[in-house]
Short mmCIF file of N, CA and C in Angstrom, two decimals:
data_model
loop_
_atom_site.label_atom_id
_atom_site.label_comp_id
_atom_site.label_asym_id
_atom_site.label_seq_id
_atom_site.Cartn_x
_atom_site.Cartn_y
_atom_site.Cartn_z
N MET A 1 -18.98 -17.49 5.55
CA MET A 1 -18.86 -16.59 4.42
C MET A 1 -17.70 -15.63 4.63
N LEU A 2 -17.59 -15.04 5.82
CA LEU A 2 -16.51 -14.10 6.08
C LEU A 2 -15.15 -14.77 6.07
N ARG A 3 -15.11 -16.03 6.48
CA ARG A 3 -13.84 -16.77 6.40
C ARG A 3 -13.47 -17.03 4.95
N ARG A 4 -14.44 -17.39 4.14
CA ARG A 4 -14.16 -17.69 2.73
C ARG A 4 -13.59 -16.49 1.98
N CYS A 5 -14.08 -15.30 2.29
CA CYS A 5 -13.57 -14.12 1.58
C CYS A 5 -12.35 -13.52 2.26
N GLY A 6 -11.87 -14.14 3.34
CA GLY A 6 -10.63 -13.73 3.96
C GLY A 6 -10.72 -12.59 4.96
N LEU A 7 -11.95 -12.21 5.36
CA LEU A 7 -12.10 -11.13 6.32
C LEU A 7 -11.98 -11.61 7.77
N VAL A 8 -12.18 -12.90 8.00
CA VAL A 8 -12.09 -13.47 9.35
C VAL A 8 -11.19 -14.70 9.29
N GLU A 9 -10.28 -14.77 10.25
CA GLU A 9 -9.45 -15.97 10.41
C GLU A 9 -9.90 -16.69 11.67
N GLN A 10 -9.87 -18.01 11.62
CA GLN A 10 -10.27 -18.81 12.76
C GLN A 10 -9.28 -19.94 12.94
N ARG A 11 -8.93 -20.20 14.21
CA ARG A 11 -8.02 -21.30 14.48
C ARG A 11 -8.54 -22.07 15.68
N ARG A 12 -8.02 -23.25 15.86
CA ARG A 12 -8.48 -24.11 16.95
C ARG A 12 -7.48 -24.04 18.10
N GLU A 13 -8.01 -23.84 19.30
CA GLU A 13 -7.22 -23.86 20.53
C GLU A 13 -7.93 -24.79 21.51
N GLY A 14 -7.58 -26.05 21.47
CA GLY A 14 -8.28 -27.04 22.31
C GLY A 14 -9.71 -27.20 21.83
N THR A 15 -10.66 -26.87 22.69
CA THR A 15 -12.07 -26.97 22.32
C THR A 15 -12.64 -25.63 21.86
N ARG A 16 -11.81 -24.60 21.85
CA ARG A 16 -12.26 -23.26 21.42
C ARG A 16 -11.84 -22.99 19.98
N TRP A 17 -12.59 -22.13 19.34
CA TRP A 17 -12.30 -21.71 17.97
C TRP A 17 -12.30 -20.17 17.90
N PRO A 18 -11.26 -19.51 18.43
CA PRO A 18 -11.24 -18.05 18.40
C PRO A 18 -11.15 -17.50 16.98
N CYS A 19 -11.77 -16.35 16.78
CA CYS A 19 -11.79 -15.69 15.47
C CYS A 19 -11.06 -14.36 15.57
N ARG A 20 -10.53 -13.94 14.42
CA ARG A 20 -9.84 -12.65 14.35
C ARG A 20 -10.27 -11.95 13.07
N LEU A 21 -10.69 -10.70 13.22
CA LEU A 21 -11.08 -9.90 12.07
C LEU A 21 -9.83 -9.36 11.39
N ARG A 22 -9.73 -9.56 10.09
CA ARG A 22 -8.60 -9.05 9.31
C ARG A 22 -8.92 -7.63 8.84
N VAL A 23 -8.65 -6.66 9.69
CA VAL A 23 -8.97 -5.27 9.39
C VAL A 23 -8.23 -4.78 8.15
N ASP A 24 -7.01 -5.29 7.95
CA ASP A 24 -6.23 -4.87 6.78
C ASP A 24 -6.94 -5.21 5.47
N ARG A 25 -7.78 -6.21 5.48
CA ARG A 25 -8.50 -6.59 4.26
C ARG A 25 -9.71 -5.69 4.01
N LEU A 26 -10.17 -4.97 5.03
CA LEU A 26 -11.33 -4.10 4.86
C LEU A 26 -11.01 -2.89 3.99
N THR A 27 -9.76 -2.47 3.94
CA THR A 27 -9.41 -1.32 3.09
C THR A 27 -9.67 -1.65 1.62
N GLY A 28 -9.38 -2.87 1.22
CA GLY A 28 -9.68 -3.28 -0.15
C GLY A 28 -11.16 -3.29 -0.43
N LEU A 29 -11.94 -3.71 0.54
CA LEU A 29 -13.39 -3.73 0.40
C LEU A 29 -13.93 -2.31 0.28
N ARG A 30 -13.39 -1.42 1.08
CA ARG A 30 -13.83 -0.02 1.02
C ARG A 30 -13.53 0.58 -0.35
N THR A 31 -12.35 0.31 -0.87
CA THR A 31 -11.99 0.80 -2.21
C THR A 31 -12.93 0.23 -3.26
N TRP A 32 -13.25 -1.05 -3.14
CA TRP A 32 -14.14 -1.69 -4.11
C TRP A 32 -15.53 -1.06 -4.07
N ILE A 33 -16.01 -0.75 -2.86
CA ILE A 33 -17.33 -0.15 -2.73
C ILE A 33 -17.31 1.29 -3.25
N ASP A 34 -16.28 2.07 -2.84
CA ASP A 34 -16.23 3.48 -3.22
C ASP A 34 -15.96 3.70 -4.70
N ASP A 35 -15.09 2.90 -5.28
CA ASP A 35 -14.67 3.13 -6.66
C ASP A 35 -15.27 2.15 -7.67
N GLY A 36 -15.99 1.17 -7.18
CA GLY A 36 -16.51 0.12 -8.05
C GLY A 36 -17.75 0.53 -8.83
N PRO A 37 -18.16 -0.32 -9.72
CA PRO A 37 -19.31 -0.01 -10.58
C PRO A 37 -20.64 0.00 -9.84
N PHE A 38 -20.66 -0.53 -8.62
CA PHE A 38 -21.93 -0.61 -7.89
C PHE A 38 -22.20 0.65 -7.07
N ARG A 39 -21.26 1.56 -7.01
CA ARG A 39 -21.42 2.77 -6.19
C ARG A 39 -22.68 3.55 -6.59
N PHE A 40 -22.88 3.72 -7.89
CA PHE A 40 -24.04 4.48 -8.35
C PHE A 40 -25.34 3.75 -8.02
N ALA A 41 -25.32 2.43 -8.09
CA ALA A 41 -26.51 1.66 -7.75
C ALA A 41 -26.86 1.84 -6.28
N PHE A 42 -25.83 1.81 -5.41
CA PHE A 42 -26.09 2.02 -3.98
C PHE A 42 -26.60 3.43 -3.72
N ASP A 43 -26.00 4.41 -4.37
CA ASP A 43 -26.46 5.79 -4.19
C ASP A 43 -27.91 5.93 -4.61
N ASP A 44 -28.28 5.36 -5.76
CA ASP A 44 -29.66 5.43 -6.23
C ASP A 44 -30.61 4.71 -5.28
N LEU A 45 -30.18 3.57 -4.77
CA LEU A 45 -31.02 2.81 -3.84
C LEU A 45 -31.29 3.60 -2.57
N PHE A 46 -30.26 4.23 -2.01
CA PHE A 46 -30.46 5.00 -0.77
C PHE A 46 -31.27 6.26 -1.03
N THR A 47 -31.10 6.88 -2.18
CA THR A 47 -31.91 8.04 -2.53
C THR A 47 -33.38 7.65 -2.64
N PHE A 48 -33.64 6.51 -3.28
CA PHE A 48 -35.01 6.00 -3.40
C PHE A 48 -35.58 5.70 -2.03
N ARG A 49 -34.78 5.05 -1.17
CA ARG A 49 -35.23 4.72 0.19
C ARG A 49 -35.57 5.99 0.98
N ASP A 50 -34.73 6.99 0.89
CA ASP A 50 -34.97 8.24 1.61
C ASP A 50 -36.26 8.90 1.14
N GLY A 51 -36.52 8.84 -0.16
CA GLY A 51 -37.77 9.39 -0.69
C GLY A 51 -38.99 8.65 -0.17
N LEU A 52 -38.90 7.33 -0.09
CA LEU A 52 -40.01 6.55 0.46
C LEU A 52 -40.26 6.88 1.92
N ILE A 53 -39.18 7.00 2.68
CA ILE A 53 -39.33 7.33 4.11
C ILE A 53 -39.98 8.70 4.26
N ALA A 54 -39.59 9.66 3.45
CA ALA A 54 -40.18 11.00 3.52
C ALA A 54 -41.66 10.95 3.19
N ARG A 55 -42.03 10.15 2.20
CA ARG A 55 -43.45 10.04 1.84
C ARG A 55 -44.26 9.40 2.96
N VAL A 56 -43.72 8.35 3.55
CA VAL A 56 -44.44 7.68 4.65
C VAL A 56 -44.56 8.64 5.83
N ASP A 57 -43.49 9.36 6.14
CA ASP A 57 -43.52 10.31 7.25
C ASP A 57 -44.57 11.40 7.04
N SER A 58 -44.84 11.76 5.80
CA SER A 58 -45.82 12.81 5.53
C SER A 58 -47.25 12.33 5.79
N TYR A 59 -47.46 11.01 5.83
CA TYR A 59 -48.78 10.46 6.09
C TYR A 59 -49.00 10.12 7.56
N VAL A 60 -47.95 10.16 8.35
CA VAL A 60 -48.07 9.77 9.75
C VAL A 60 -48.77 10.89 10.51
N VAL A 61 -49.81 10.49 11.24
CA VAL A 61 -50.56 11.44 12.07
C VAL A 61 -50.24 11.12 13.52
N PRO A 62 -49.74 12.10 14.28
CA PRO A 62 -49.42 11.82 15.66
C PRO A 62 -50.67 11.48 16.48
N LEU A 63 -50.52 10.58 17.40
CA LEU A 63 -51.63 10.21 18.28
C LEU A 63 -51.87 11.31 19.30
N PRO A 64 -53.11 11.49 19.71
CA PRO A 64 -53.39 12.51 20.72
C PRO A 64 -52.62 12.20 22.01
N GLY A 65 -52.05 13.23 22.58
CA GLY A 65 -51.31 13.08 23.83
C GLY A 65 -49.89 12.56 23.65
N ALA A 66 -49.47 12.36 22.41
CA ALA A 66 -48.12 11.83 22.17
C ALA A 66 -47.14 12.94 21.95
#
């Protein structure tokens, strides 16, 4: 999957297949995440997750001696 989207390059060296991460391509991904239409969805998802964690934490009773 990472090769298909151009984030990883792989070549053959004898019996080995070394990989290289294309860091220069990650800047485009970061821009897409930060400025794209899905940013608000991710923000809402993490806000919802944080609320669930807080609710679960409020029900946790510490064990004696812990």
